[in-house]
């Protein structure tokens, strides 16, 4: 099986192999309800190279309260996702959030073990930190720096929650023992710390992963899941999909046309570089359109300098070979 | 047909028209006799005929019946020597299906849809087969900062 992981050697062959591997990679699609979403940046690039544009719908962490610039996930039209699946380039990643924890006791056990480990480590580190501070206090005192108030505050700042450890130290600061006593005092206090120190659970820092490990699904698993695409069986979705596929085949780029009241906007190239040429309205051959609606959308089209396309898919039932027919609505020029 | 309705100024004798003058109009009767569309559609077709023939001065405007669609269509030339165009007249309350449009387009001549409102106002909409690239926008020069300056002034 090909591994898509990039090799670290700098040979040209490897680099081209890597780019080929990326271009052949299977794109993972996560569903949120009925909506297909894509999360990984490299997959967004692959999809765009295939002519799948989508819409960014995620909030940016550093610019949350605006929607001119949005981030991942990329929301796909149902037709876009289905086309990727049909091409064998995408697979649905199963939703693991609803999994019963009992189903995966190993993972739960691993998690708790990891937490306990972390707790022990942090406790040890906190103790070391305390001891260092204590030594510093003692040596400062020994050198007669008279910084007792500062060091007291420093002690308080370093660990607000280690109250138990603080208490004997407070008394220590009042001690004005002689120089010969101080070394012994340090040893005694260090020992007291060792015995009396306890690191409370509430002080433990827990790491939250912002990069979800589950996103790096291995490609073999994705290929297994490739047949899982939910295919809607109503005529309207079918018509929309056939129109989408046909226009994509002709090399156009399509996005959703919510702002114009149609089904798609059709661009002759990447939407970042071109204005749209067409507003697509998908209808069935026999569906009766109210004339007011026809006139309204035609008028809108001529106002924004786009041609309105009425699109229907032909009669045949097979997937290939059915024809999509297009009728363009044009400004008549007759006032 | 349109020649029948044209009269020179000297020939016109101002007599009041009967209220049902449409029904007596030879073209209207011709369209009715085609026996295809319902009366509302025939009425719409007649109004479009009057507009094309009298107002826009189209040549050789005639009515044809399309039995497949059960509709009356009009054919005519915008100017002498130009190819014939087909006009599909419909009253506004009707629906239109894509199949009917394709049938009319299949006749081969340029097609116009004409929608007739209840107050007799007419709207023409051209339809053609395939993907027709639109005209480019008038000004394609980069506006630079002007766009943002305008928006700021509005606030």
Coordinates of C-alpha atoms in Angstrom, one line a residue:
Chain A
X1 CA 0.0 0.0 0.0
X2 CA 1.3 3.4 -0.8
X3 CA 2.1 5.5 2.2
X4 CA 1.3 9.2 1.6
X5 CA 3.8 10.3 4.2
X6 CA 6.4 12.6 2.7
X7 CA 10.0 11.3 2.6
X8 CA 12.7 13.5 4.1
X9 CA 15.4 13.0 1.5
X10 CA 15.7 15.7 -1.0
X11 CA 15.8 13.7 -4.2
X12 CA 13.7 15.0 -7.1
X13 CA 12.2 11.6 -7.7
X14 CA 10.9 11.5 -4.1
X15 CA 9.5 15.0 -4.4
X16 CA 7.5 14.2 -7.5
X17 CA 6.4 10.9 -6.0
X18 CA 5.2 12.9 -3.0
X19 CA 3.2 15.3 -5.1
X20 CA 1.7 12.4 -7.0
X21 CA 0.8 10.7 -3.8
X22 CA -0.8 13.8 -2.5
X23 CA -2.7 14.3 -5.7
X24 CA -4.0 10.7 -5.4
X25 CA -4.8 10.9 -1.8
X26 CA -8.3 10.1 -0.7
X27 CA -10.1 13.1 0.8
X28 CA -11.8 12.6 4.1
X29 CA -15.3 14.1 4.5
X30 CA -16.9 14.5 7.9
X31 CA -20.6 14.8 8.0
X32 CA -22.4 17.2 10.4
X33 CA -25.9 16.1 10.0
X34 CA -26.6 16.1 6.2
X35 CA -23.8 18.6 5.5
X36 CA -20.4 17.4 4.1
X37 CA -17.4 19.1 5.7
X38 CA -13.7 19.1 5.0
X39 CA -11.2 20.0 7.7
X40 CA -7.6 19.3 6.4
X41 CA -5.8 22.1 4.6
X42 CA -4.0 19.9 2.1
X43 CA -7.2 18.2 1.2
X44 CA -8.9 21.5 0.6
X45 CA -6.1 22.2 -1.9
X46 CA -6.5 18.8 -3.6
X47 CA -10.3 19.4 -3.9
X48 CA -9.8 22.8 -5.5
X49 CA -7.5 21.3 -8.0
X50 CA -10.3 19.0 -9.0
X51 CA -12.6 22.0 -9.4
X52 CA -14.4 21.6 -6.1
X53 CA -14.7 25.0 -4.5
X54 CA -17.0 24.7 -1.5
X55 CA -17.5 27.5 1.1
X56 CA -15.4 28.3 4.2
X57 CA -17.7 28.4 7.2
X58 CA -15.5 28.3 10.2
X59 CA -14.7 31.1 12.6
X60 CA -11.1 32.3 12.8
X61 CA -9.8 32.1 16.3
X62 CA -8.1 35.5 16.2
X63 CA -10.8 37.2 14.2
X64 CA -14.0 35.8 15.6
X65 CA -16.6 38.6 15.3
X66 CA -16.7 39.0 11.5
X67 CA -17.5 36.9 8.5
X68 CA -15.6 38.5 5.7
X69 CA -12.8 36.1 6.3
X70 CA -13.7 32.6 7.4
X71 CA -11.6 29.5 8.0
X72 CA -12.0 25.8 8.0
X73 CA -14.1 23.7 7.8
X74 CA -15.0 23.9 4.1
X75 CA -18.7 23.2 3.6
X76 CA -19.4 21.2 0.4
X77 CA -22.5 21.2 -1.6
X78 CA -24.1 17.7 -1.6
X79 CA -23.3 17.6 -5.3
X80 CA -19.7 18.4 -4.7
X81 CA -19.3 15.7 -2.1
X82 CA -21.1 13.2 -4.3
X83 CA -19.0 13.9 -7.3
X84 CA -15.8 13.4 -5.3
X85 CA -17.1 10.1 -4.0
X86 CA -18.1 9.0 -7.5
X87 CA -14.6 9.8 -8.7
X88 CA -13.3 7.6 -5.9
X89 CA -11.4 10.6 -4.5
X90 CA -13.3 11.0 -1.2
X91 CA -14.5 8.8 1.7
X92 CA -16.8 9.5 4.6
X93 CA -15.2 9.4 8.0
X94 CA -17.5 7.8 10.5
X95 CA -18.7 10.1 13.3
X96 CA -17.0 8.9 16.5
X97 CA -18.4 11.5 18.9
X98 CA -21.4 9.4 19.7
X99 CA -19.5 6.3 20.5
X100 CA -20.4 4.7 23.8
X101 CA -17.4 4.8 26.1
X102 CA -18.0 1.2 27.2
X103 CA -17.5 0.2 23.6
X104 CA -13.9 1.3 23.8
X105 CA -12.7 0.5 27.3
X106 CA -9.0 0.4 26.2
X107 CA -9.0 4.0 25.1
X108 CA -10.7 5.1 28.3
X109 CA -8.1 3.1 30.4
X110 CA -5.3 4.6 28.4
X111 CA -6.6 8.0 29.0
X112 CA -6.9 7.6 32.7
X113 CA -3.4 6.1 32.9
X114 CA -2.0 9.0 30.9
X115 CA -3.7 11.4 33.3
X116 CA -2.3 9.7 36.4
X117 CA 1.2 9.8 34.9
X118 CA 0.9 13.4 34.1
X119 CA -0.3 14.1 37.7
X120 CA 2.7 12.3 39.2
X121 CA 5.1 14.1 37.0
X122 CA 3.6 17.5 37.7
X123 CA 3.6 16.8 41.4
X124 CA 7.3 16.0 41.3
X125 CA 8.1 19.1 39.3
X126 CA 6.1 21.2 41.7
X127 CA 8.1 19.9 44.6
X128 CA 11.4 20.6 42.8
X129 CA 10.2 24.1 42.1
X130 CA 9.4 24.6 45.8
X131 CA 12.8 23.4 46.9
X132 CA 14.6 25.7 44.5
X133 CA 12.6 28.6 45.7
X134 CA 13.3 27.7 49.3
X135 CA 17.0 27.4 48.7
X136 CA 17.0 30.8 47.1
X137 CA 15.1 32.3 50.0
X138 CA 17.5 30.8 52.4
X139 CA 20.7 31.9 50.6
X140 CA 19.3 35.4 50.2
X141 CA 18.5 35.5 53.9
X142 CA 21.9 34.1 54.7
X143 CA 23.5 36.8 52.5
X144 CA 21.6 39.3 54.5
X145 CA 19.8 40.8 51.5
X146 CA 16.8 41.7 53.6
X147 CA 14.4 40.8 50.9
X148 CA 12.2 38.8 53.2
X149 CA 9.0 40.6 52.2
X150 CA 9.8 40.2 48.5
X151 CA 10.6 36.6 48.8
X152 CA 7.5 36.0 50.8
X153 CA 5.4 37.5 48.0
X154 CA 7.5 35.5 45.5
X155 CA 6.6 32.3 47.4
X156 CA 3.0 33.2 47.4
X157 CA 3.1 33.9 43.6
X158 CA 4.9 30.7 42.6
X159 CA 2.2 28.5 43.9
X160 CA -1.1 29.8 45.2
X161 CA -2.5 26.4 45.7
X162 CA 0.4 24.9 47.6
X163 CA -1.0 26.2 50.9
X164 CA 0.3 23.3 52.9
X165 CA 3.8 23.9 51.7
X166 CA 3.6 27.7 52.4
X167 CA 2.7 27.4 56.1
X168 CA 6.0 26.1 57.5
X169 CA 7.9 28.5 55.2
X170 CA 6.1 31.5 56.8
X171 CA 7.5 30.6 60.1
X172 CA 10.9 30.0 58.5
X173 CA 11.1 33.6 57.3
X174 CA 10.8 34.9 60.8
X175 CA 13.7 32.8 61.9
X176 CA 16.8 34.8 62.5
X177 CA 19.2 32.0 63.2
X178 CA 23.0 32.3 63.0
X179 CA 25.1 31.4 60.0
X180 CA 26.2 28.0 61.4
X181 CA 22.6 27.1 62.1
X182 CA 21.3 28.1 58.6
X183 CA 22.7 25.1 56.7
X184 CA 21.2 22.8 59.2
X185 CA 18.0 24.7 59.0
X186 CA 17.9 24.5 55.2
X187 CA 18.3 20.7 55.4
X188 CA 15.6 20.5 58.0
X189 CA 13.2 22.6 56.0
X190 CA 13.9 20.6 52.8
X191 CA 13.1 17.4 54.6
X192 CA 9.9 18.9 56.0
X193 CA 9.0 19.9 52.5
X194 CA 9.6 16.4 51.2
X195 CA 7.3 15.0 53.9
X196 CA 4.7 17.6 54.1
X197 CA 4.3 18.6 50.4
X198 CA 1.3 17.4 48.6
X199 CA 0.2 18.4 45.1
X200 CA -3.6 18.8 44.9
X201 CA -5.4 17.4 41.9
X202 CA -7.1 20.7 41.3
X203 CA -3.8 22.2 40.5
X204 CA -3.0 19.8 37.8
X205 CA -2.7 21.2 34.3
X206 CA -4.5 19.2 31.6
X207 CA -3.5 19.5 28.0
X208 CA -6.3 19.9 25.5
X209 CA -5.3 18.8 22.0
X210 CA -6.2 21.4 19.4
X211 CA -5.1 19.1 16.6
X212 CA -7.3 16.2 16.8
X213 CA -5.5 12.9 16.4
X214 CA -8.5 11.4 14.7
X215 CA -8.2 13.6 11.6
X216 CA -5.1 11.7 10.4
X217 CA -7.1 8.7 9.3
X218 CA -5.0 6.2 7.5
X219 CA -5.9 6.0 3.8
X220 CA -6.6 2.3 3.8
X221 CA -9.4 2.8 6.2
X222 CA -10.8 5.6 4.0
X223 CA -10.9 3.4 1.0
X224 CA -12.9 0.9 3.0
X225 CA -15.4 3.6 3.9
X226 CA -15.7 4.9 0.3
X227 CA -19.0 3.1 -0.3
X228 CA -20.7 4.8 2.5
X229 CA -21.9 7.9 0.7
X230 CA -25.6 8.7 1.4
X231 CA -27.3 9.0 -1.9
X232 CA -30.6 10.9 -1.9
X233 CA -33.2 9.4 -4.2
X234 CA -35.4 12.3 -4.9
X235 CA -35.7 13.7 -8.4
X236 CA -34.6 17.2 -7.6
X237 CA -31.3 16.2 -6.0
X238 CA -30.7 13.9 -8.9
X239 CA -31.3 16.6 -11.4
X240 CA -29.1 19.0 -9.5
X241 CA -26.3 16.4 -9.4
X242 CA -26.5 15.6 -13.1
X243 CA -26.3 19.3 -14.0
X244 CA -23.4 19.8 -11.6
X245 CA -21.5 16.9 -13.1
X246 CA -22.1 17.9 -16.7
X247 CA -21.0 21.5 -16.1
X248 CA -18.0 20.4 -14.2
X249 CA -17.1 18.0 -17.0
X250 CA -17.2 21.0 -19.4
X251 CA -14.6 22.6 -17.2
X252 CA -16.6 25.2 -15.4
X253 CA -16.3 25.9 -11.7
X254 CA -19.5 26.0 -9.7
X255 CA -20.5 27.5 -6.4
X256 CA -23.8 27.8 -4.7
X257 CA -26.0 30.7 -5.9
X258 CA -27.9 31.6 -2.8
X259 CA -27.5 35.4 -3.3
X260 CA -29.1 35.2 -6.8
X261 CA -31.9 32.9 -6.1
X262 CA -30.6 30.1 -8.4
X263 CA -29.0 26.8 -7.7
X264 CA -25.4 27.4 -8.9
X265 CA -23.2 30.2 -10.1
X266 CA -21.0 29.1 -13.0
X267 CA -17.5 30.5 -13.5
X268 CA -15.3 30.0 -16.5
X269 CA -12.3 29.6 -14.2
X270 CA -11.4 29.8 -10.5
X271 CA -14.0 32.0 -8.7
X272 CA -11.2 34.0 -7.2
X273 CA -10.2 35.2 -10.7
X274 CA -13.4 35.5 -12.7
X275 CA -16.9 36.9 -12.5
X276 CA -19.7 34.3 -12.9
X277 CA -21.2 33.8 -16.3
X278 CA -24.3 31.9 -15.5
X279 CA -26.9 31.5 -12.9
X280 CA -28.2 27.9 -13.0
X281 CA -31.7 27.0 -12.2
X282 CA -32.3 23.3 -12.1
X283 CA -35.8 22.1 -13.0
X284 CA -37.4 19.0 -14.3
X285 CA -38.7 18.9 -17.8
X286 CA -42.3 18.8 -16.8
X287 CA -42.3 21.0 -13.8
X288 CA -44.5 24.0 -14.3
X289 CA -42.7 27.3 -13.5
X290 CA -44.8 30.4 -12.6
X291 CA -44.1 32.9 -15.3
X292 CA -43.6 35.7 -12.8
X293 CA -40.6 33.7 -11.4
X294 CA -39.2 33.2 -14.9
X295 CA -39.4 36.9 -15.6
X296 CA -38.1 37.9 -12.2
X297 CA -35.0 35.7 -12.4
X298 CA -34.4 36.7 -16.0
X299 CA -34.5 40.4 -15.1
X300 CA -32.1 39.8 -12.1
X301 CA -29.7 38.1 -14.5
X302 CA -29.7 40.9 -17.0
X303 CA -29.2 43.4 -14.2
X304 CA -26.1 41.6 -12.9
X305 CA -24.8 40.7 -16.4
X306 CA -25.2 37.0 -16.0
X307 CA -27.1 34.6 -18.2
X308 CA -29.8 32.6 -16.5
X309 CA -29.7 29.0 -17.5
X310 CA -32.7 26.7 -17.2
X311 CA -31.3 23.2 -16.9
X312 CA -33.0 19.9 -17.0
X313 CA -31.6 16.4 -17.2
X314 CA -32.8 14.2 -20.1
X315 CA -35.0 11.2 -20.1
X316 CA -32.7 8.2 -19.9
X317 CA -32.4 6.4 -16.6
X318 CA -28.7 5.3 -16.9
X319 CA -26.1 7.4 -15.2
X320 CA -24.0 7.9 -18.3
X321 CA -25.3 9.1 -21.6
X322 CA -28.2 11.1 -20.3
X323 CA -28.2 14.5 -21.7
X324 CA -28.5 17.7 -19.9
X325 CA -30.4 20.4 -21.8
X326 CA -29.7 24.1 -21.3
X327 CA -31.9 27.0 -22.2
X328 CA -30.4 30.5 -21.9
X329 CA -32.6 33.5 -21.0
X330 CA -31.5 36.6 -22.7
X331 CA -32.5 40.2 -22.5
X332 CA -34.8 40.7 -25.5
X333 CA -34.0 44.4 -26.0
X334 CA -37.6 45.1 -26.7
X335 CA -38.9 47.8 -24.3
Chain B
X1 CA -52.4 39.5 -42.6
X2 CA -51.0 42.7 -41.3
X3 CA -51.8 44.4 -44.6
X4 CA -55.5 43.9 -43.8
X5 CA -55.3 45.9 -40.7
X6 CA -53.3 48.8 -42.1
X7 CA -55.2 51.8 -43.4
X8 CA -53.8 55.1 -44.7
X9 CA -54.9 58.3 -43.0
X10 CA -57.3 59.2 -45.7
X11 CA -59.1 56.0 -45.5
X12 CA -59.8 56.2 -41.8
X13 CA -63.4 57.1 -41.1
X14 CA -63.7 57.8 -37.4
X15 CA -66.6 55.6 -36.3
X16 CA -66.8 54.3 -32.8
X17 CA -65.6 50.7 -32.3
X18 CA -68.1 48.2 -31.0
X19 CA -67.1 47.0 -27.5
X20 CA -66.4 43.5 -28.8
X21 CA -64.2 44.6 -31.7
X22 CA -61.6 42.1 -30.8
X23 CA -63.9 39.2 -31.3
X24 CA -64.7 40.6 -34.7
X25 CA -61.1 41.1 -35.7
X26 CA -60.2 38.8 -38.6
X27 CA -56.9 37.9 -37.0
X28 CA -58.6 37.0 -33.8
X29 CA -61.0 34.8 -35.6
X30 CA -58.2 33.2 -37.4
X31 CA -56.4 32.4 -34.2
X32 CA -59.6 31.0 -32.7
X33 CA -60.2 28.9 -35.7
X34 CA -56.8 27.2 -35.3
X35 CA -58.6 25.4 -32.5
X36 CA -55.6 24.8 -30.3
X37 CA -55.3 27.1 -27.4
X38 CA -57.9 28.0 -24.8
X39 CA -59.5 31.4 -25.0
X40 CA -57.2 33.1 -22.6
X41 CA -54.2 32.0 -24.5
X42 CA -55.8 33.1 -27.8
X43 CA -56.6 36.5 -26.3
X44 CA -53.0 36.8 -25.2
X45 CA -51.8 35.8 -28.6
X46 CA -54.0 38.4 -30.2
X47 CA -52.7 41.2 -28.0
X48 CA -49.1 40.2 -28.9
X49 CA -50.1 40.2 -32.5
X50 CA -51.3 43.7 -32.3
X51 CA -48.1 44.8 -30.6
X52 CA -45.9 43.2 -33.1
X53 CA -47.8 44.2 -36.2
X54 CA -49.0 47.7 -35.3
X55 CA -46.6 49.0 -32.7
X56 CA -43.3 47.4 -33.6
X57 CA -44.2 47.2 -37.3
X58 CA -43.0 43.6 -37.8
X59 CA -43.5 42.1 -41.2
X60 CA -45.5 39.0 -42.1
X61 CA -46.8 38.3 -38.7
X62 CA -49.0 35.2 -38.7
X63 CA -50.5 32.8 -36.2
X64 CA -49.7 29.1 -36.2
X65 CA -51.1 26.4 -34.1
X66 CA -48.9 24.0 -32.2
X67 CA -51.0 20.9 -31.5
X68 CA -48.3 19.2 -29.5
X69 CA -48.4 22.0 -26.9
X70 CA -52.0 23.0 -27.5
X71 CA -50.9 26.6 -27.9
X72 CA -51.1 29.3 -30.5
X73 CA -47.7 30.6 -31.7
X74 CA -46.9 33.7 -33.7
X75 CA -44.3 34.0 -36.4
X76 CA -42.9 37.1 -38.0
X77 CA -39.9 39.1 -39.2
X78 CA -38.6 42.1 -37.3
X79 CA -37.6 43.7 -40.5
X80 CA -37.8 42.9 -44.2
X81 CA -35.3 40.2 -45.1
X82 CA -34.5 39.1 -41.6
X83 CA -35.1 35.5 -40.5
X84 CA -38.5 34.5 -39.1
X85 CA -38.8 34.5 -35.3
X86 CA -41.2 32.5 -33.2
X87 CA -43.1 34.1 -30.4
X88 CA -44.8 32.2 -27.6
X89 CA -47.6 34.3 -26.1
X90 CA -48.8 33.3 -22.6
X91 CA -51.1 34.9 -20.1
X92 CA -49.2 35.6 -16.8
X93 CA -51.2 33.3 -14.6
X94 CA -50.1 30.2 -16.5
X95 CA -47.1 28.1 -15.8
X96 CA -44.4 27.2 -18.2
X97 CA -42.6 23.9 -18.4
X98 CA -39.2 23.4 -19.8
X99 CA -40.5 20.7 -22.2
X100 CA -42.7 23.2 -23.9
X101 CA -39.8 25.6 -24.3
X102 CA -37.7 22.9 -25.8
X103 CA -40.5 22.1 -28.3
X104 CA -40.7 25.6 -29.5
X105 CA -36.9 25.9 -29.7
X106 CA -36.9 22.7 -31.7
X107 CA -38.7 24.6 -34.5
X108 CA -35.4 26.1 -35.3
X109 CA -36.1 29.8 -35.4
X110 CA -35.1 32.3 -32.7
X111 CA -37.6 32.2 -29.9
X112 CA -39.3 34.9 -27.8
X113 CA -41.5 34.3 -24.9
X114 CA -44.1 37.1 -24.4
X115 CA -45.9 37.3 -21.1
X116 CA -49.2 39.2 -21.1
X117 CA -50.3 40.7 -17.8
X118 CA -53.9 41.3 -16.8
X119 CA -53.6 45.0 -17.8
X120 CA -52.4 44.0 -21.2
X121 CA -48.8 45.0 -20.6
X122 CA -46.3 42.8 -22.4
X123 CA -42.8 41.6 -21.5
X124 CA -40.6 39.8 -24.0
X125 CA -38.0 37.3 -23.0
X126 CA -35.6 35.8 -25.5
X127 CA -34.7 32.1 -25.0
X128 CA -32.1 30.1 -26.9
X129 CA -30.5 26.7 -26.6
X130 CA -27.2 26.1 -25.0
X131 CA -24.8 28.3 -22.9
X132 CA -24.9 31.9 -24.0
X133 CA -21.9 33.8 -22.7
X134 CA -23.1 37.1 -21.2
X135 CA -21.8 40.5 -22.3
X136 CA -18.9 41.6 -20.2
X137 CA -19.4 44.3 -17.6
X138 CA -18.9 47.8 -18.8
X139 CA -15.9 48.8 -16.7
X140 CA -13.4 46.2 -15.9
X141 CA -10.7 48.5 -14.7
X142 CA -9.5 48.0 -11.2
X143 CA -11.3 50.5 -9.0
X144 CA -8.5 50.4 -6.4
X145 CA -9.4 52.2 -3.3
X146 CA -12.4 54.0 -4.7
X147 CA -14.8 51.2 -3.8
X148 CA -13.8 51.3 -0.1
X149 CA -13.8 55.1 0.0
X150 CA -17.4 55.1 -1.3
X151 CA -18.5 52.7 1.3
X152 CA -17.0 54.7 4.1
X153 CA -18.7 57.9 3.0
X154 CA -22.0 56.2 3.3
X155 CA -21.6 55.7 7.1

